[in-house]
Structures are given as C-alpha cells and as structure tokens.
Coordinates of C-alpha atoms in Angstrom, one line a residue:
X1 CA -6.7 -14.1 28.1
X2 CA -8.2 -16.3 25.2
X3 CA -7.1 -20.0 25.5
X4 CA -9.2 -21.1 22.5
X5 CA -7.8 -22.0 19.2
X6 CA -8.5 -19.8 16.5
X7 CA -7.9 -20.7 13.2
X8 CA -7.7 -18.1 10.3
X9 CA -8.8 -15.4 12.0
X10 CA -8.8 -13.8 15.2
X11 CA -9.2 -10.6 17.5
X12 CA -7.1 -8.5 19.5
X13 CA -7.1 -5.3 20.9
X14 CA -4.8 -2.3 20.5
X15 CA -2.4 -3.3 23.2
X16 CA -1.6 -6.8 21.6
X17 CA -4.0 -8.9 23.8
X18 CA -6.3 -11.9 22.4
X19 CA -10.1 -11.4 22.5
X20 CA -12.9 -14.1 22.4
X21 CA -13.9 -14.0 18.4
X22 CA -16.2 -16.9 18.1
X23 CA -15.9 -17.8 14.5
X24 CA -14.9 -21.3 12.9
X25 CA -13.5 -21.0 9.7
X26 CA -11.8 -24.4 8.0
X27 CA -9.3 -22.6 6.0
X28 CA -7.2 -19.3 5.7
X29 CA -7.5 -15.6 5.7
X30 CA -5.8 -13.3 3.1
X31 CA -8.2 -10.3 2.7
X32 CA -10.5 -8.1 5.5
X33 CA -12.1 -5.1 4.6
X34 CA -14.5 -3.3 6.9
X35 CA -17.5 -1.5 5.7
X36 CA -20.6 -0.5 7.2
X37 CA -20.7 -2.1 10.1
X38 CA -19.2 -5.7 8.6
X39 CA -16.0 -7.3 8.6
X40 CA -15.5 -8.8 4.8
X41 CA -13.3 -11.6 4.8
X42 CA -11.3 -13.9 1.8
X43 CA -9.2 -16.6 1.5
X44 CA -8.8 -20.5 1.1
X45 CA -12.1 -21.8 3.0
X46 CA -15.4 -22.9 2.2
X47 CA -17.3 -23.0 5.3
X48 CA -17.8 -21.0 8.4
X49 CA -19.9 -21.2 11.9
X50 CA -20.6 -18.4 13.8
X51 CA -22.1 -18.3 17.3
X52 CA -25.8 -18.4 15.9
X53 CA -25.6 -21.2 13.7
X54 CA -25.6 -25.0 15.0
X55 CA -23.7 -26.2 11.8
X56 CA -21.2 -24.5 9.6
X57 CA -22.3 -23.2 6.0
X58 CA -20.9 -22.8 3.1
X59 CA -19.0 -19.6 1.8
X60 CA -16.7 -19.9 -0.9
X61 CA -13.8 -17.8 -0.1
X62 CA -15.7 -15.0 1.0
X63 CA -17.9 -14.1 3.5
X64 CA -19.3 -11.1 6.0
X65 CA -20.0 -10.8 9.6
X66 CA -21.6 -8.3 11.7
X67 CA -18.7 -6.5 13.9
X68 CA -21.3 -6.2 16.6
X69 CA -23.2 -9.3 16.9
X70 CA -20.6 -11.9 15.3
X71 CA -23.8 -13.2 13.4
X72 CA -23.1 -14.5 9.8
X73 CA -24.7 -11.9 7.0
X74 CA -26.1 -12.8 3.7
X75 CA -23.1 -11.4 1.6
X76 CA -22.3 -14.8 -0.4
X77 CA -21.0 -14.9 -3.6
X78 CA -19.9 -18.3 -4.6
X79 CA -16.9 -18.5 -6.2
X80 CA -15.2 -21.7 -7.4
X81 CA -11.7 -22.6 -9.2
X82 CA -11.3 -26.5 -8.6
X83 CA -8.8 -27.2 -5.2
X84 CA -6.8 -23.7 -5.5
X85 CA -9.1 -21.2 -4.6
X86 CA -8.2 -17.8 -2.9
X87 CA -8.7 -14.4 -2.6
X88 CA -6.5 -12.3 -1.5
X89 CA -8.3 -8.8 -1.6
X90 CA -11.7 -7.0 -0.9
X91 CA -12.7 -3.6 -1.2
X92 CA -15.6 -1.8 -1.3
X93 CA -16.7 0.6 -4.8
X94 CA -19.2 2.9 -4.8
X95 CA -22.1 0.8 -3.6
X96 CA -20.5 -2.4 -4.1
X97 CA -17.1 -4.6 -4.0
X98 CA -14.2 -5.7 -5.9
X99 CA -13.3 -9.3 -5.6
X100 CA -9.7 -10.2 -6.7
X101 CA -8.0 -13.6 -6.2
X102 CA -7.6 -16.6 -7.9
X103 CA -11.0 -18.2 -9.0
X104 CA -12.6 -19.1 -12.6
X105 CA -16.0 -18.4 -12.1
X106 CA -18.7 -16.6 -9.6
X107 CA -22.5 -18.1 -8.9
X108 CA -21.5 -20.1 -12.1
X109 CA -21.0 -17.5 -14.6
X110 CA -17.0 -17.0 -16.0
X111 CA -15.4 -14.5 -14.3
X112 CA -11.5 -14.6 -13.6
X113 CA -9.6 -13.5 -10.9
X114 CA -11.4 -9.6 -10.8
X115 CA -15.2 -9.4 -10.3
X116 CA -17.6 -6.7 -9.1
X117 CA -20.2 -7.7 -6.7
X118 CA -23.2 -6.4 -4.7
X119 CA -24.1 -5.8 -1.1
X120 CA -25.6 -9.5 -1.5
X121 CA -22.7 -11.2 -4.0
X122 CA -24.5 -10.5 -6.7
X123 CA -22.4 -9.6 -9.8
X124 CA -23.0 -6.1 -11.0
X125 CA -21.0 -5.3 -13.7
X126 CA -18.6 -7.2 -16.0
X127 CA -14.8 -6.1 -15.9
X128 CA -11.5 -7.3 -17.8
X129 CA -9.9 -10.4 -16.4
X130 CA -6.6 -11.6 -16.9
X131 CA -5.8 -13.4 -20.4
X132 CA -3.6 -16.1 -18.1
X133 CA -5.9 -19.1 -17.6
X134 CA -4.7 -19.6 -13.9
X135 CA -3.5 -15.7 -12.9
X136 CA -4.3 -14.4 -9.3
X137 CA -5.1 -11.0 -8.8
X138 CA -3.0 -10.1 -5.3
X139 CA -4.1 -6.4 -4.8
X140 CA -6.7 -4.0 -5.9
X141 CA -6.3 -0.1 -5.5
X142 CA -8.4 2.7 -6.5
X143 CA -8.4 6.4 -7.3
X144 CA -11.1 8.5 -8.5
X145 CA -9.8 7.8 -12.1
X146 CA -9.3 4.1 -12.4
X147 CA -9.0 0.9 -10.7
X148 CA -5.3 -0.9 -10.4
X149 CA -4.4 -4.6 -11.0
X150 CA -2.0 -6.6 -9.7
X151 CA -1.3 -10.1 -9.2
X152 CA 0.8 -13.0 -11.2
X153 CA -1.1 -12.5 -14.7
X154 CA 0.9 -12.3 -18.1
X155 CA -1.4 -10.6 -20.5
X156 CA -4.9 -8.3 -19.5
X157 CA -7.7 -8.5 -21.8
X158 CA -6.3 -8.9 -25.0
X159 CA -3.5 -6.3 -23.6
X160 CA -0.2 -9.1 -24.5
X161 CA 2.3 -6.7 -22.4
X162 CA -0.6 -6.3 -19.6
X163 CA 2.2 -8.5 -17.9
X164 CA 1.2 -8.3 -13.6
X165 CA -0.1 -5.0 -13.5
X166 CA -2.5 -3.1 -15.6
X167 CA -5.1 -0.2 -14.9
X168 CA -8.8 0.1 -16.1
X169 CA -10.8 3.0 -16.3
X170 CA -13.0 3.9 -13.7
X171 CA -15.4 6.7 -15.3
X172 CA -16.4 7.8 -18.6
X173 CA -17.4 6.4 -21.8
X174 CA -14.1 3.5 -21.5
X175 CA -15.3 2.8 -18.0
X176 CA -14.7 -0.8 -17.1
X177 CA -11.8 -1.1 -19.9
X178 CA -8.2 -1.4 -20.1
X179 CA -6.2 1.9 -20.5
X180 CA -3.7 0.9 -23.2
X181 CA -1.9 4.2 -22.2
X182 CA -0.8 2.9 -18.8
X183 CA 1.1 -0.5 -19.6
X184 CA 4.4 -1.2 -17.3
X185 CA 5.9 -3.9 -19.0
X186 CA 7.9 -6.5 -16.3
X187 CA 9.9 -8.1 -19.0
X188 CA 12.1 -10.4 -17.0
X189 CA 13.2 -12.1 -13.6
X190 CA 16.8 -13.1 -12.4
X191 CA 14.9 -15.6 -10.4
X192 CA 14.1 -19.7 -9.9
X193 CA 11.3 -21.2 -8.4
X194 CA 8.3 -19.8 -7.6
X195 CA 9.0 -15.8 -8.1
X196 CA 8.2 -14.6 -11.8
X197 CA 7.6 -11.2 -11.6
X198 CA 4.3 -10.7 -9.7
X199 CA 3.1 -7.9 -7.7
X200 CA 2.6 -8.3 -4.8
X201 CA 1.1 -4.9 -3.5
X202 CA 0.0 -1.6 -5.5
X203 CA -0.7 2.1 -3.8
X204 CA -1.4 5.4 -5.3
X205 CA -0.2 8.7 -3.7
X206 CA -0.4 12.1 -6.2
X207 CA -1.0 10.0 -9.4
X208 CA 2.2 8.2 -8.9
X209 CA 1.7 4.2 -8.3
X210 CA 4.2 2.5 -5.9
X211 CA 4.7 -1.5 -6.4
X212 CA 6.0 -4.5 -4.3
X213 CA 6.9 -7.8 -6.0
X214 CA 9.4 -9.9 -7.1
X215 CA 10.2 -8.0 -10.0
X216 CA 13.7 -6.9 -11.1
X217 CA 13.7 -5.5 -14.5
X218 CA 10.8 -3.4 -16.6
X219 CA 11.0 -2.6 -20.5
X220 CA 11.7 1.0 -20.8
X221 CA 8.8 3.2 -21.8
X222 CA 11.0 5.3 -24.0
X223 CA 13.2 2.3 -25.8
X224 CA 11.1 -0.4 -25.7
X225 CA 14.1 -2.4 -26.9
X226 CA 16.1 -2.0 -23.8
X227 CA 15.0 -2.5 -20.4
X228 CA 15.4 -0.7 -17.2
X229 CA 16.5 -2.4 -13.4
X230 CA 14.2 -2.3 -11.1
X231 CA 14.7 -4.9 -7.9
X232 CA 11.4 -5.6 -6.1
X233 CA 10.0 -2.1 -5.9
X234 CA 9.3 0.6 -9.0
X235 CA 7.1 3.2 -9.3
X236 CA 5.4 5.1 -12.2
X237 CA 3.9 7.9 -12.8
X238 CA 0.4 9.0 -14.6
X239 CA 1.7 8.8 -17.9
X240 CA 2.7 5.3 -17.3
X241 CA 7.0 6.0 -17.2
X242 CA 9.3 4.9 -14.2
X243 CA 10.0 7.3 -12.0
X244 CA 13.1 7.8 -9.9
X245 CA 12.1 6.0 -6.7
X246 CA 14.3 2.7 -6.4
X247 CA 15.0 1.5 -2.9
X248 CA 18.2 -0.3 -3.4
X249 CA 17.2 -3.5 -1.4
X250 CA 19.5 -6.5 -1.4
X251 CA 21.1 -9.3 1.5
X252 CA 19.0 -12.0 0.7
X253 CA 18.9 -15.3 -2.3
X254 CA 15.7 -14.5 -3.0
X255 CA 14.2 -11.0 -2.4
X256 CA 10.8 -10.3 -2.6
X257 CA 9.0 -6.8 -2.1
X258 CA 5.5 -7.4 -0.6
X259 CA 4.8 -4.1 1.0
X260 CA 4.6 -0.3 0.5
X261 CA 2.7 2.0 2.8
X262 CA 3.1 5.7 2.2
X263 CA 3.1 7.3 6.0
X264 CA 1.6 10.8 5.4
X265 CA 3.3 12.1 8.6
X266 CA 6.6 11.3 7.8
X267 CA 6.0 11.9 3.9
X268 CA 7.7 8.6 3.7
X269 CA 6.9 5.2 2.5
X270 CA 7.3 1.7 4.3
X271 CA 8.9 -0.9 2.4
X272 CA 9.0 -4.6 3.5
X273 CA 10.3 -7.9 2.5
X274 CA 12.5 -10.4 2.3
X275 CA 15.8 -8.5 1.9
X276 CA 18.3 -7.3 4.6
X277 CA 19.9 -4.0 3.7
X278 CA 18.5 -0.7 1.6
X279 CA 21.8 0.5 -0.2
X280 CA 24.8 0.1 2.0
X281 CA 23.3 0.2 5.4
X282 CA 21.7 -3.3 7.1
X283 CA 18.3 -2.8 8.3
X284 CA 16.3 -6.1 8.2
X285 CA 13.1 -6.5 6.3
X286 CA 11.5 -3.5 7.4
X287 CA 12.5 -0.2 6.1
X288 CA 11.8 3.7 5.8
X289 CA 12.6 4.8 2.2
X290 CA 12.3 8.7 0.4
X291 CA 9.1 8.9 -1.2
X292 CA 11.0 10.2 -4.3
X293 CA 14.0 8.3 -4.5
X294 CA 13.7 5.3 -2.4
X295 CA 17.0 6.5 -0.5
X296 CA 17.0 4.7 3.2
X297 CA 15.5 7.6 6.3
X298 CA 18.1 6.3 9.0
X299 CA 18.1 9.7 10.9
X300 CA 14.5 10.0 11.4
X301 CA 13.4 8.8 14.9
X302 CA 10.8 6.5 12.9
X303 CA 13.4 6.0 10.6
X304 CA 15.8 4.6 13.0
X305 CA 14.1 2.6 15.0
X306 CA 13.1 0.9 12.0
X307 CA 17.1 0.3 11.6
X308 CA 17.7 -0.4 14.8
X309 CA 14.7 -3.0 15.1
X310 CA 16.2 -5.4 12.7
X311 CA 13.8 -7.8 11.9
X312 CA 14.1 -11.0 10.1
X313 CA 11.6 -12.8 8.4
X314 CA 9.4 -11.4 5.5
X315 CA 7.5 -8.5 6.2
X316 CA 4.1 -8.1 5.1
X317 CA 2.1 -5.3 6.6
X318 CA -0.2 -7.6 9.1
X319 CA -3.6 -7.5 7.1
X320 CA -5.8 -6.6 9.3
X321 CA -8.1 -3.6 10.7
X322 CA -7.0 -1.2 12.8
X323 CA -8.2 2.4 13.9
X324 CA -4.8 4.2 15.3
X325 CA -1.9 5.2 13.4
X326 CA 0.6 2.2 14.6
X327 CA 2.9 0.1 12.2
X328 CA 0.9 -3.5 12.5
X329 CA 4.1 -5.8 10.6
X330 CA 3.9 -9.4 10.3
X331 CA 5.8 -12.4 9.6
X332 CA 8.2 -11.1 11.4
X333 CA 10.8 -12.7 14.4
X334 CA 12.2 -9.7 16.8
X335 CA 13.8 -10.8 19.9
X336 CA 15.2 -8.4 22.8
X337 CA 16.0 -8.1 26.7
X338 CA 12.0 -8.3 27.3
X339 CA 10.5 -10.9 24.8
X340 CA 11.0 -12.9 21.8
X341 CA 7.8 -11.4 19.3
X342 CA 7.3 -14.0 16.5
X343 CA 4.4 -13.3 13.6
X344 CA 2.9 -10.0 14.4
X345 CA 5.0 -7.0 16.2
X346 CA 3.5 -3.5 16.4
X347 CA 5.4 -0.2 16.8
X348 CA 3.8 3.4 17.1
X349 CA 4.6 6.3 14.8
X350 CA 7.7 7.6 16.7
X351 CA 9.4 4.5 16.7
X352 CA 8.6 2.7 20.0
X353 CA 7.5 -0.6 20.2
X354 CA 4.4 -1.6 21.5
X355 CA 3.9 -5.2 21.3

C-alpha cells in the first residue's frame, strides 16, 4: 500500500489499489493519452521531476513519460496563456498530436486553444482556432472524415454561429478547414454563473455525434428562427440536424452533462452529470440511456444497477487509462453496508461493483 502523497497524478491497478508512481508534478491533470509506449499528460502545471532527474523541469502543461522506465521524454511543447493555462485533451493523429485547451500561443508562435504537434512538440500543421480571445477547447474526437471541437468558444474561424462545437475537415483538398455544412448552433442557456453553453464532451458512433454540456437549447437547422430544447445532452447527425436522442435529465439547480460513452455491448450509451433523475425515474448522476432516444435502460442488469447505485456528485468518466471493459466513474460519493467510496468508484460490465 502506497503512503506517499501524490499530487495530480497517480497509479493503481485494476482491483482499486495504489501503486508507487514516482512523479512530482506542481499542478493538475486533465488529459492522459497513451501511445507508443508513453503516457501523454495535460493540465495546469509547469514543472515535473521524475525519478531520474535531481531537479524538476519545466513542461508547460504538457508532458510524456515512459510507462516502463518512469523517465521523463523529450515531448515538450511550450505552451503559454498568462496564469490560466490548461489542457484538457490529448490525442494522437496520424503520426502526431492534437493539443486542445486553453492557451494563446505554442514555442511562441499564436496558436489558440487547438494545435497539431510532433512526436517532439514541434508544430506541424496550422489548424482553425477559436474566434473567442479566451475559449478553451474541452474535447477532441476524430473519425476518418474530420476532427470535432468542443469547448466554451463562441465563433470558429470566421464561422459567427461556430458557437462551442464545430467540425473541420480531416482529408481532401479543405483539409484543415471548417465545414460550414456542419454548424450546431447553441443559441441560449436558462443558466447563471459560470455555465454558458459549453461542451463538455463529444463522441462519434455511425456518423452521429453525441454531446455533454451545459447546453439547453439549439437553433433549429430547419427554422433558423425558432429553436429546439435540448437539456445537457443532443446529438446530430452527418448532415448536421438533431436527432431524436434526448435523455430527459433533470433534479438538480444546475445540471450539467459532462459525459457520454457509447458501450458497444450493451448498444447503449453512459450519460453522467450533475442531474438526479432521467425522465420520471431517480437514478443519480450516472445513467444508461437508448442510443436512439435517450429513454432511461432500467431493466437491463447494467442498466439497473446503474439505478440502483445512486450516486451523487458529478459524474465525469474518471480520465484515465485502463485496458478491461469496467465503468471507471469519478467525482462521485457512493456509500453502502461495506464502504463509503468517495472520488473514483468502479463497476464491471454486468453491473457489479468492484471498488
């Protein structure tokens, strides 16, 4: 058992226990991507120490280390956006990465909130950035097509109604380009404070893109002078119009989407959040929802145990690495005749929780 403190990120194996992971990091973790034998990380710090270094360097917001050896690598793009920086996602293209977050330039160049990097940090190609001076970019997705947006940005590349999600062409002669014919348009919140309509999370499954936010209305595609309800989670398909998948989520002041996972074994997806209850039935912040309507699964064994959990808290999906097909959930507070699990709980595919 590992008595050390760890601060932004740690390691434990598949039953829930702590492991010795002897990297210093002074600030937070929001992204990890493995690739190749490395464990990419992003976040909020500038310096790290690994076992093989007698003083921490500097990495700004991003930085990869060798899985095996724990030995710091020379992946290092230096990114920089005054006292605010983040990112919040990694993920490897082709033969190099996508960066997104919230930063204003990379090895002093301009480049905001999106950039393409080498193996090195390197930028490699230029890509549309957010119009937004100060926009994060929360989530990256790809398909062999195109590459999805999403984050907190109002306006894409001279795209005014780009407003927290776009999509930009992967191949052909508009690679690296917005498609103007893909523009959901979040034209309003019924919220105060700090929720304003961003996207929080973006997957593709059969050219149909599933969203997470705190969203709750989108202009419709087909009367763009009237606009269309939508709370926290919305889908469209590859012609850019809603679709029919609405979860019905609600039981909380202020409900926020941040995850959807679609579970190929169930054909269902996994919603999580801040709400309580998925049409008329209470099922805490974790639910299984119809991957074409959003209706609530409550007679699945998955399905139910997911009801019958309960969970308060927001749920994220815990961002981390992990090679079997259990539920990793986090944020989370789940209390029962065993244990009291607070932060990260972990159930298996048929409903049974493992730690």
């Amino acid at each position: 058992r590992v008595s050390r403190e760890q601060r932004g990120i740690a390691l434990m194996d598949k039953e829930g226990r702590w492991q010795d992971f002897p990297v210093e990091l002074n600030g937070g973790v929001q992204a990890l991507s493995i690739h190749n034998g490395n464990l990419y990380l992003g976040g909020t710090f500038d310096e790290i120490k690994t076992p093989e270094l007698s003083d921490a360097v500097q990495r700004q917001g991003v930085a990869a280390i060798d899985i095996t050896t724990t030995a710091l690598t020379s992946f290092s793009p230096q990114l920089e956006h005054g006292s605010s920086l983040g990112v919040f996602h990694i993920t490897p293209v082709d033969s190099d990465f996508l960066i997104g977050g919230r930063f204003s330039s990379v090895n002093g160049t301009s480049h905001q909130s999106l950039v393409r990097v080498d193996t090195l940090g390197a930028v490699t190609t230029s890509l549309p950035t957010p119009t937004q001076s100060n926009a994060s970019v929360h989530r990256i997705t790809l398909t062999d097509a195109h590459i999805y947006v999403a984050g907190t940005f109002e306006g894409y590349a001279g795209a005014p109604s780009a407003t927290h999600v776009v999509r930009i062409h992967r191949t052909g002669d508009d690679a690296g380009s917005v498609d103007t014919d893909w523009l959901p348009e979040i034209t309003a919140t019924d919220f105060v404070g700090n929720a304003y309509g961003d996207v929080n999370d973006l997957l593709v499954r059969n050219n149909v893109a599933y969203m997470a936010g705190s969203f709750t209305r989108f202009t419709d595609p087909s009367n763009p002078s009237s606009t269309v309800d939508r709370s926290q989670y919305a889908a469209f398909n590859n012609s850019g119009n809603l679709t029919d998948w609405a979860p019905a989520v609600s039981g909380s002041g202020w409900t926020n989407g941040y995850l959807a996972r679609y579970l190929p074994n169930v054909d269902r997806m996994l919603i999580g959040g801040t709400f309580q209850n998925v049409g008329d039935e209470t099922t805490g912040s974790v639910a299984l929802v119809d991957r074409s309507t959003g209706n609530l699964d409550d007679t699945s064994t998955l399905g139910a145990a997911l009801v019958e959990l309960g969970v308060s808290g927001i749920a994220h999906d815990a961002h981390f690495q992990q090679a079997t097909g259990d539920l990793c959930l986090g944020i989370l507070r789940h209390e029962d005749a065993e244990r009291l699990r607070v932060g990260i709980l972990c159930m298996d595919s048929n409903g049974q929780l493992l730690w």
